[in-house]
Amino acid sequence: MSNGKSQVVIVGAGLAGLGAAWRLAADGFGVTVLEAGGVVGGRAAGEWIDGFSVDRGLGVITSADRNLLALIEEAGLGDSLLPPRPVELAQACGSQVAPILPETLLGLASIPGVTWRDRKRLLRLPRLMKRYAPHLDRDRPERAAGLDFRSAADFARLYLGQSVFDRWISPAVASVHVADEHELSRVAFLLDCVDSCEGSAVLGVARRGLQELPRTVASKLDLRRGAAVERIEKLDDGRQRVRYRRDGAGETIDADAVVVATAADTAVRIADPLLSIAERDFLAQVRFGPLISMTVAVEHPLSSGSRLVRVPHSEVSPIECYLVEAGSPGGRAPTGTGLVTLVATHRFALANAGATDEVVEKSLLAALGRFHPSVARSLRFVRLQRFPSAMPLFYVGAYRALERFQRVQTDLRQSGRRLYFAGDYLAGPRPESALGSGFRAAATVLADLA
Ligand SMILES: Cc1cc2nc3c(=O)[nH]c(=O)nc-3n(C[C@H](O)[C@H](O)[C@H](O)COP(=O)(O)OP(=O)(O)OC[C@H]3O[C@@H](n4cnc5c(N)ncnc54)[C@H](O)[C@@H]3O)c2cc1C
């Protein structure tokens, strides 16, 4: 049902905030987005340099990313971004890179390095996934809280064997979460696996890159750039006043509902007057990890198609995974050239937090040269991106904390509070999850205000 009168303020124009704003505007709400920065997209923002798409992450999507695919279509970008360019999944072994097919049991068993003994144990996987599947909802990950008492590593060793962990689960989970895979909850792995293990998720990359999405969505919304929210307060009539600073001056806007779509540490600071102790505790305890990514533009393509390469930690490389693409007309790199986007391991990012950009860049280029020796001769430019707090860490216990937080949200909504939260820390460290949390917040606002 639409509601033409209710006013909603969204704090933050990352994917979560834009997703919430888009859906609420489509439902007839008066929506204003306040974004502290000068650009939209938050951690998914990107830029174009000399015809190359320079993104913060790999931008790989799957056919199971229904939130992203829906928003691309709704925003009218279907023709330029879809269908996604197919991406082959491959894995490094020594200096070789070979395709892998983990969506079937046979494909899993054929991953180089999986032992004969563990191949037999893989037969348990379909039964295990069937048992867990009713609890696994990527848009409502707290439903799996009851499974959140074991790490992905312990789960793998217990049921599937060390070699399956080293050669499949660790590279798969660490390439998405860029975190210590020994501390990651098994729920993080199971949520990623639920689509791919069923063979229903086809890998791809949006033709012009995902960075087009936030820009287009934002252009159709009432958005104030450079508006840094400082405080959200409750008014006597039950509405909320949002205080923000723009161009050095303090401004306010009143709203029937506010969606806070910033990182957790900002959320706890700006929403403090409205929060319960349990919420403050949760938001203050959300952990984010560092991330280093690098875009390498090359004169000649390094592969004929697009390939996502995972590098198992047993290969002792600073690279966690990388995406190689060949230039194409209207694509992410000019025809005849090539593009590599790589993500460094969590361990490398931690160990090199104090190293200079030059040192980090050199190490990563040398590591890439192991798999693509021609890269050094073909460099056009390199862009390094370093973020101390890039990815929410879903370590063991995070989903149980999330479940308690969501329960408190339900209670406070019932008592009339109209404050909502969205962000990757509530769903998963992927654009799809961030967007899903924004859609979820919008649906909740709609249910409360309509
Ligand atoms: C370097 C890097 C690489 C990544 N690589 C990958 C990858 O390869 N694959 C993958 O799936 N994911 C990757 N991610 C993660 C992914 O980009 C995020 O999960 C997702 O974009 C988070 O979206 P969000 O909307 O939750 O938060 P954000 O994008 O952080 O959005 C929050 C917004 O709120 C704004 N804001 C903050 N404070 C205020 C305030 N006081 N007032 C108003 N606005 C405010 C911010 O400026 C920002 O625009 C990467 C992230 C980084 C940083």
mmCIF file of C-alpha atoms in Angstrom, residues 37-337:
data_model
loop_
_atom_site.group_PDB
_atom_site.id
_atom_site.type_symbol
_atom_site.label_atom_id
_atom_site.label_comp_id
_atom_site.label_asym_id
_atom_site.label_seq_id
_atom_site.Cartn_x
_atom_site.Cartn_y
_atom_site.Cartn_z
ATOM 1 C CA GLY A 37 30.483 12.155 1.438
ATOM 2 C CA GLY A 38 30.596 13.757 -1.980
ATOM 3 C CA VAL A 39 30.019 10.507 -3.875
ATOM 4 C CA VAL A 40 27.371 7.822 -3.578
ATOM 5 C CA GLY A 41 27.821 4.055 -3.300
ATOM 6 C CA GLY A 42 29.822 4.076 -0.051
ATOM 7 C CA ARG A 43 32.177 1.125 -0.052
ATOM 8 C CA ALA A 44 30.838 -0.005 -3.422
ATOM 9 C CA ALA A 45 31.720 3.291 -5.127
ATOM 10 C CA GLY A 46 34.074 3.075 -8.076
ATOM 11 C CA GLU A 47 35.524 5.269 -10.796
ATOM 12 C CA TRP A 48 36.512 5.142 -14.447
ATOM 13 C CA ILE A 49 40.135 5.749 -15.403
ATOM 14 C CA ASP A 50 41.053 5.835 -19.123
ATOM 15 C CA GLY A 51 38.107 3.570 -19.939
ATOM 16 C CA PHE A 52 38.923 1.038 -17.179
ATOM 17 C CA SER A 53 36.457 0.349 -14.377
ATOM 18 C CA VAL A 54 38.289 0.783 -11.078
ATOM 19 C CA ASP A 55 36.249 -0.835 -8.312
ATOM 20 C CA ARG A 56 36.914 -1.356 -4.628
ATOM 21 C CA GLY A 57 36.071 -5.036 -4.800
ATOM 22 C CA LEU A 58 35.779 -7.693 -7.437
ATOM 23 C CA GLY A 59 32.175 -6.915 -8.305
ATOM 24 C CA VAL A 60 31.433 -10.564 -9.003
ATOM 25 C CA ILE A 61 27.740 -11.381 -8.812
ATOM 26 C CA THR A 62 25.832 -14.625 -9.096
ATOM 27 C CA SER A 63 22.516 -15.542 -10.662
ATOM 28 C CA ALA A 64 21.265 -16.055 -7.081
ATOM 29 C CA ASP A 65 21.849 -12.355 -6.220
ATOM 30 C CA ARG A 66 18.194 -11.543 -6.600
ATOM 31 C CA ASN A 67 18.338 -8.185 -4.794
ATOM 32 C CA LEU A 68 21.044 -6.818 -7.070
ATOM 33 C CA LEU A 69 19.497 -8.209 -10.230
ATOM 34 C CA ALA A 70 16.093 -6.787 -9.269
ATOM 35 C CA LEU A 71 17.488 -3.308 -8.546
ATOM 36 C CA ILE A 72 19.475 -3.269 -11.791
ATOM 37 C CA GLU A 73 16.259 -3.938 -13.713
ATOM 38 C CA GLU A 74 14.156 -1.520 -11.641
ATOM 39 C CA ALA A 75 16.731 1.233 -12.170
ATOM 40 C CA GLY A 76 16.557 0.716 -15.944
ATOM 41 C CA LEU A 77 20.124 -0.591 -16.185
ATOM 42 C CA GLY A 78 19.182 -4.033 -17.480
ATOM 43 C CA ASP A 79 20.352 -3.249 -21.012
ATOM 44 C CA SER A 80 23.785 -1.950 -20.033
ATOM 45 C CA LEU A 81 24.648 -4.284 -17.115
ATOM 46 C CA LEU A 82 22.802 -7.508 -17.887
ATOM 47 C CA PRO A 83 23.032 -10.315 -18.634
ATOM 48 C CA PRO A 84 26.202 -10.600 -16.569
ATOM 49 C CA ARG A 85 29.340 -11.593 -18.460
ATOM 50 C CA PRO A 86 30.013 -15.227 -17.475
ATOM 51 C CA VAL A 87 32.939 -15.771 -15.146
ATOM 52 C CA GLU A 88 34.817 -19.049 -14.956
ATOM 53 C CA LEU A 89 35.866 -20.130 -11.472
ATOM 54 C CA ALA A 90 39.465 -21.301 -11.167
ATOM 55 C CA GLN A 91 41.933 -22.106 -8.436
ATOM 56 C CA ALA A 92 45.686 -21.725 -8.143
ATOM 57 C CA CYS A 93 47.885 -24.732 -7.497
ATOM 58 C CA GLY A 94 51.628 -24.001 -7.629
ATOM 59 C CA SER A 95 52.099 -21.582 -10.529
ATOM 60 C CA GLN A 96 49.201 -23.171 -12.431
ATOM 61 C CA VAL A 97 45.630 -21.944 -12.500
ATOM 62 C CA ALA A 98 42.978 -24.537 -13.342
ATOM 63 C CA PRO A 99 39.178 -24.314 -13.629
ATOM 64 C CA ILE A 100 37.162 -25.822 -10.786
ATOM 65 C CA LEU A 101 33.474 -26.790 -10.591
ATOM 66 C CA PRO A 102 32.494 -26.821 -6.916
ATOM 67 C CA GLU A 103 28.765 -26.813 -7.626
ATOM 68 C CA THR A 104 28.690 -30.573 -8.124
ATOM 69 C CA LEU A 105 30.076 -33.312 -5.897
ATOM 70 C CA LEU A 106 32.185 -34.592 -8.760
ATOM 71 C CA GLY A 107 33.536 -31.105 -9.349
ATOM 72 C CA LEU A 108 34.366 -30.729 -5.662
ATOM 73 C CA ALA A 109 36.093 -34.079 -5.546
ATOM 74 C CA SER A 110 38.206 -33.077 -8.573
ATOM 75 C CA ILE A 111 39.651 -29.925 -6.969
ATOM 76 C CA PRO A 112 43.423 -30.427 -7.016
ATOM 77 C CA GLY A 113 44.648 -31.382 -3.546
ATOM 78 C CA VAL A 114 41.438 -32.999 -2.224
ATOM 79 C CA THR A 115 42.512 -36.431 -0.959
ATOM 80 C CA TRP A 116 40.909 -39.759 -1.825
ATOM 81 C CA ARG A 117 39.779 -40.228 1.764
ATOM 82 C CA ASP A 118 38.102 -36.828 1.889
ATOM 83 C CA ARG A 119 36.444 -37.336 -1.496
ATOM 84 C CA LYS A 120 34.396 -40.105 0.105
ATOM 85 C CA ARG A 121 33.491 -37.852 3.028
ATOM 86 C CA LEU A 122 32.118 -35.281 0.584
ATOM 87 C CA LEU A 123 29.161 -37.610 0.076
ATOM 88 C CA ARG A 124 27.912 -36.300 3.436
ATOM 89 C CA LEU A 125 27.547 -32.782 2.090
ATOM 90 C CA PRO A 126 24.093 -33.024 0.417
ATOM 91 C CA ARG A 127 22.648 -34.565 3.598
ATOM 92 C CA LEU A 128 24.191 -31.845 5.763
ATOM 93 C CA MET A 129 22.987 -29.063 3.483
ATOM 94 C CA LYS A 130 19.493 -30.520 3.467
ATOM 95 C CA ARG A 131 19.493 -30.467 7.262
ATOM 96 C CA TYR A 132 20.709 -26.857 7.467
ATOM 97 C CA ALA A 133 18.814 -25.391 4.483
ATOM 98 C CA PRO A 134 15.600 -24.482 6.399
ATOM 99 C CA HIS A 135 17.687 -22.156 8.614
ATOM 100 C CA LEU A 136 19.620 -20.491 5.803
ATOM 101 C CA ASP A 137 18.155 -17.260 4.469
ATOM 102 C CA ARG A 138 20.717 -14.809 3.123
ATOM 103 C CA ASP A 139 18.380 -11.849 3.760
ATOM 104 C CA ARG A 140 17.649 -13.006 7.318
ATOM 105 C CA PRO A 141 20.917 -14.589 8.427
ATOM 106 C CA GLU A 142 19.963 -14.486 12.125
ATOM 107 C CA ARG A 143 17.668 -17.432 11.428
ATOM 108 C CA ALA A 144 20.815 -19.567 11.438
ATOM 109 C CA ALA A 145 21.787 -18.417 14.967
ATOM 110 C CA GLY A 146 21.214 -21.956 16.257
ATOM 111 C CA LEU A 147 24.040 -23.197 14.003
ATOM 112 C CA ASP A 148 26.459 -20.470 15.072
ATOM 113 C CA PHE A 149 28.543 -22.317 17.635
ATOM 114 C CA ARG A 150 31.305 -23.714 15.461
ATOM 115 C CA SER A 151 33.853 -22.193 13.071
ATOM 116 C CA ALA A 152 33.899 -22.978 9.363
ATOM 117 C CA ALA A 153 37.260 -24.668 9.933
ATOM 118 C CA ASP A 154 35.985 -26.925 12.741
ATOM 119 C CA PHE A 155 32.881 -27.773 10.749
ATOM 120 C CA ALA A 156 34.924 -28.726 7.707
ATOM 121 C CA ARG A 157 37.425 -30.839 9.603
ATOM 122 C CA LEU A 158 34.699 -32.622 11.561
ATOM 123 C CA TYR A 159 32.488 -33.561 8.624
ATOM 124 C CA LEU A 160 34.488 -33.236 5.433
ATOM 125 C CA GLY A 161 38.212 -33.482 6.139
ATOM 126 C CA GLN A 162 41.262 -31.235 6.253
ATOM 127 C CA SER A 163 41.956 -31.329 2.521
ATOM 128 C CA VAL A 164 38.398 -30.221 1.703
ATOM 129 C CA PHE A 165 38.880 -27.351 4.112
ATOM 130 C CA ASP A 166 42.261 -26.328 2.666
ATOM 131 C CA ARG A 167 41.354 -26.653 -0.999
ATOM 132 C CA TRP A 168 37.687 -25.641 -1.081
ATOM 133 C CA ILE A 169 36.077 -24.230 2.061
ATOM 134 C CA SER A 170 38.931 -21.972 3.127
ATOM 135 C CA PRO A 171 39.460 -20.386 -0.341
ATOM 136 C CA ALA A 172 35.689 -20.126 -0.897
ATOM 137 C CA VAL A 173 34.822 -18.506 2.418
ATOM 138 C CA ALA A 174 37.941 -16.337 2.730
ATOM 139 C CA SER A 175 37.540 -14.910 -0.773
ATOM 140 C CA VAL A 176 34.101 -13.576 0.179
ATOM 141 C CA HIS A 177 34.726 -12.590 3.777
ATOM 142 C CA VAL A 178 38.427 -11.661 3.645
ATOM 143 C CA ALA A 179 38.721 -12.692 7.273
ATOM 144 C CA ASP A 180 40.469 -15.302 9.401
ATOM 145 C CA GLU A 181 38.775 -18.459 8.146
ATOM 146 C CA HIS A 182 39.592 -20.249 11.421
ATOM 147 C CA GLU A 183 37.417 -17.774 13.328
ATOM 148 C CA LEU A 184 34.635 -17.351 10.775
ATOM 149 C CA SER A 185 31.343 -18.885 11.785
ATOM 150 C CA ARG A 186 30.296 -21.916 9.817
ATOM 151 C CA VAL A 187 27.060 -20.016 9.160
ATOM 152 C CA ALA A 188 29.051 -17.631 6.934
ATOM 153 C CA PHE A 189 30.134 -20.588 4.854
ATOM 154 C CA LEU A 190 26.733 -22.289 4.831
ATOM 155 C CA LEU A 191 24.994 -19.098 3.688
ATOM 156 C CA ASP A 192 27.437 -18.749 0.805
ATOM 157 C CA CYS A 193 27.126 -22.414 -0.013
ATOM 158 C CA VAL A 194 23.370 -22.722 0.010
ATOM 159 C CA ASP A 195 23.003 -21.503 -3.574
ATOM 160 C CA SER A 196 26.338 -22.528 -5.037
ATOM 161 C CA CYS A 197 26.210 -26.069 -3.632
ATOM 162 C CA GLU A 198 22.862 -26.575 -5.297
ATOM 163 C CA GLY A 199 24.389 -25.539 -8.588
ATOM 164 C CA SER A 200 21.838 -22.746 -8.906
ATOM 165 C CA ALA A 201 24.290 -19.839 -8.753
ATOM 166 C CA VAL A 202 26.087 -18.937 -11.978
ATOM 167 C CA LEU A 203 29.023 -16.559 -11.566
ATOM 168 C CA GLY A 204 29.151 -13.364 -13.573
ATOM 169 C CA VAL A 205 30.228 -9.754 -13.674
ATOM 170 C CA ALA A 206 27.909 -6.863 -14.526
ATOM 171 C CA ARG A 207 28.846 -5.704 -18.051
ATOM 172 C CA ARG A 208 29.728 -2.103 -17.176
ATOM 173 C CA GLY A 209 30.450 -2.838 -13.517
ATOM 174 C CA LEU A 210 28.333 -2.392 -10.427
ATOM 175 C CA GLN A 211 29.577 1.138 -9.845
ATOM 176 C CA GLU A 212 26.950 2.309 -12.360
ATOM 177 C CA LEU A 213 24.154 1.143 -10.067
ATOM 178 C CA PRO A 214 24.496 3.518 -7.070
ATOM 179 C CA ARG A 215 25.004 6.506 -9.361
ATOM 180 C CA THR A 216 21.871 5.783 -11.397
ATOM 181 C CA VAL A 217 19.721 4.967 -8.367
ATOM 182 C CA ALA A 218 20.902 8.114 -6.553
ATOM 183 C CA SER A 219 20.136 10.311 -9.564
ATOM 184 C CA LYS A 220 16.463 9.399 -9.190
ATOM 185 C CA LEU A 221 16.231 10.161 -5.461
ATOM 186 C CA ASP A 222 16.134 13.286 -3.302
ATOM 187 C CA LEU A 223 19.708 13.072 -2.056
ATOM 188 C CA ARG A 224 21.775 15.630 -0.168
ATOM 189 C CA ARG A 225 25.511 15.139 -0.577
ATOM 190 C CA GLY A 226 27.952 16.431 2.012
ATOM 191 C CA ALA A 227 25.241 16.096 4.697
ATOM 192 C CA ALA A 228 26.926 14.491 7.718
ATOM 193 C CA VAL A 229 24.338 13.394 10.275
ATOM 194 C CA GLU A 230 25.362 14.162 13.834
ATOM 195 C CA ARG A 231 22.326 13.218 15.913
ATOM 196 C CA ILE A 232 18.876 11.665 15.707
ATOM 197 C CA GLU A 233 16.471 12.759 18.414
ATOM 198 C CA LYS A 234 12.900 11.926 19.357
ATOM 199 C CA LEU A 235 10.317 14.710 19.153
ATOM 200 C CA ASP A 236 7.361 15.012 21.514
ATOM 201 C CA ASP A 237 4.912 13.988 18.780
ATOM 202 C CA GLY A 238 6.768 10.670 18.282
ATOM 203 C CA ARG A 239 8.513 11.794 15.083
ATOM 204 C CA GLN A 240 12.268 12.134 14.836
ATOM 205 C CA ARG A 241 14.569 15.060 14.206
ATOM 206 C CA VAL A 242 17.746 14.433 12.262
ATOM 207 C CA ARG A 243 20.506 16.971 12.854
ATOM 208 C CA TYR A 244 23.189 17.199 10.216
ATOM 209 C CA ARG A 245 25.972 19.482 9.100
ATOM 210 C CA ARG A 246 26.355 20.663 5.523
ATOM 211 C CA ASP A 247 28.794 23.266 4.199
ATOM 212 C CA GLY A 248 29.761 24.048 7.798
ATOM 213 C CA ALA A 249 26.198 24.888 8.863
ATOM 214 C CA GLY A 250 23.852 22.890 11.101
ATOM 215 C CA GLU A 251 20.538 21.846 9.513
ATOM 216 C CA THR A 252 17.630 19.660 10.636
ATOM 217 C CA ILE A 253 14.971 17.557 9.006
ATOM 218 C CA ASP A 254 11.999 15.904 10.737
ATOM 219 C CA ALA A 255 10.743 12.474 9.739
ATOM 220 C CA ASP A 256 8.165 9.835 10.603
ATOM 221 C CA ALA A 257 10.856 7.190 10.312
ATOM 222 C CA VAL A 258 14.644 7.118 10.004
ATOM 223 C CA VAL A 259 16.737 4.346 8.469
ATOM 224 C CA VAL A 260 20.346 4.429 9.627
ATOM 225 C CA ALA A 261 22.395 2.835 6.837
ATOM 226 C CA THR A 262 25.927 3.644 7.960
ATOM 227 C CA ALA A 263 28.569 1.367 9.443
ATOM 228 C CA ALA A 264 27.786 0.205 12.999
ATOM 229 C CA ASP A 265 30.206 2.549 14.789
ATOM 230 C CA THR A 266 28.583 5.588 13.181
ATOM 231 C CA ALA A 267 25.096 4.217 13.804
ATOM 232 C CA VAL A 268 25.713 3.905 17.551
ATOM 233 C CA ARG A 269 27.089 7.440 17.712
ATOM 234 C CA ILE A 270 24.362 9.267 15.822
ATOM 235 C CA ALA A 271 21.356 7.287 17.092
ATOM 236 C CA ASP A 272 22.564 7.158 20.697
ATOM 237 C CA PRO A 273 19.652 9.071 22.319
ATOM 238 C CA LEU A 274 17.154 6.546 20.932
ATOM 239 C CA LEU A 275 19.010 3.315 21.650
ATOM 240 C CA SER A 276 18.501 0.662 24.286
ATOM 241 C CA ILE A 277 21.510 -0.692 26.163
ATOM 242 C CA ALA A 278 21.279 -3.976 24.239
ATOM 243 C CA GLU A 279 21.443 -2.125 20.910
ATOM 244 C CA ARG A 280 24.378 0.011 22.015
ATOM 245 C CA ASP A 281 26.234 -3.119 23.087
ATOM 246 C CA PHE A 282 25.561 -4.884 19.812
ATOM 247 C CA LEU A 283 26.516 -1.959 17.585
ATOM 248 C CA ALA A 284 29.646 -1.225 19.596
ATOM 249 C CA GLN A 285 30.756 -4.837 19.322
ATOM 250 C CA VAL A 286 30.370 -5.278 15.558
ATOM 251 C CA ARG A 287 33.867 -5.910 14.230
ATOM 252 C CA PHE A 288 35.175 -4.751 10.879
ATOM 253 C CA GLY A 289 38.381 -6.017 9.279
ATOM 254 C CA PRO A 290 40.860 -4.293 6.949
ATOM 255 C CA LEU A 291 40.962 -4.886 3.225
ATOM 256 C CA ILE A 292 43.408 -4.171 0.459
ATOM 257 C CA SER A 293 42.351 -4.400 -3.152
ATOM 258 C CA MET A 294 44.199 -3.454 -6.321
ATOM 259 C CA THR A 295 43.194 -2.772 -9.916
ATOM 260 C CA VAL A 296 45.782 -3.543 -12.587
ATOM 261 C CA ALA A 297 45.101 -2.225 -16.094
ATOM 262 C CA VAL A 298 47.155 -4.047 -18.742
ATOM 263 C CA GLU A 299 47.858 -3.373 -22.423
ATOM 264 C CA HIS A 300 46.994 -6.913 -23.497
ATOM 265 C CA PRO A 301 44.361 -9.269 -22.076
ATOM 266 C CA LEU A 302 45.706 -11.948 -19.721
ATOM 267 C CA SER A 303 42.868 -14.325 -20.624
ATOM 268 C CA SER A 304 40.313 -14.641 -23.381
ATOM 269 C CA GLY A 305 37.275 -14.519 -21.059
ATOM 270 C CA SER A 306 36.641 -13.580 -17.442
ATOM 271 C CA ARG A 307 38.034 -15.730 -14.698
ATOM 272 C CA LEU A 308 37.795 -15.568 -10.895
ATOM 273 C CA VAL A 309 40.870 -17.192 -9.406
ATOM 274 C CA ARG A 310 41.001 -18.247 -5.764
ATOM 275 C CA VAL A 311 44.385 -18.761 -4.158
ATOM 276 C CA PRO A 312 44.323 -21.275 -1.276
ATOM 277 C CA HIS A 313 46.304 -20.182 1.772
ATOM 278 C CA SER A 314 48.473 -23.274 1.437
ATOM 279 C CA GLU A 315 49.895 -21.563 -1.703
ATOM 280 C CA VAL A 316 51.451 -18.935 0.603
ATOM 281 C CA SER A 317 50.532 -15.922 -1.513
ATOM 282 C CA PRO A 318 49.449 -12.442 -0.389
ATOM 283 C CA ILE A 319 46.588 -12.718 -2.900
ATOM 284 C CA GLU A 320 43.264 -14.089 -1.701
ATOM 285 C CA CYS A 321 41.572 -14.028 -5.097
ATOM 286 C CA TYR A 322 41.566 -12.066 -8.332
ATOM 287 C CA LEU A 323 39.347 -11.431 -11.317
ATOM 288 C CA VAL A 324 40.926 -11.348 -14.791
ATOM 289 C CA GLU A 325 38.920 -9.770 -17.589
ATOM 290 C CA ALA A 326 39.508 -9.063 -21.259
ATOM 291 C CA GLY A 327 38.453 -5.686 -22.639
ATOM 292 C CA SER A 328 35.267 -5.630 -24.708
ATOM 293 C CA PRO A 329 33.123 -3.063 -26.541
ATOM 294 C CA GLY A 330 31.097 -1.122 -23.943
ATOM 295 C CA GLY A 331 32.651 -3.266 -21.204
ATOM 296 C CA ARG A 332 34.788 -2.683 -18.123
ATOM 297 C CA ALA A 333 38.025 -2.231 -20.077
ATOM 298 C CA PRO A 334 38.739 -1.008 -23.644
ATOM 299 C CA THR A 335 38.780 -3.648 -26.368
ATOM 300 C CA GLY A 336 42.213 -5.211 -26.813
ATOM 301 C CA THR A 337 43.300 -4.460 -23.212
#
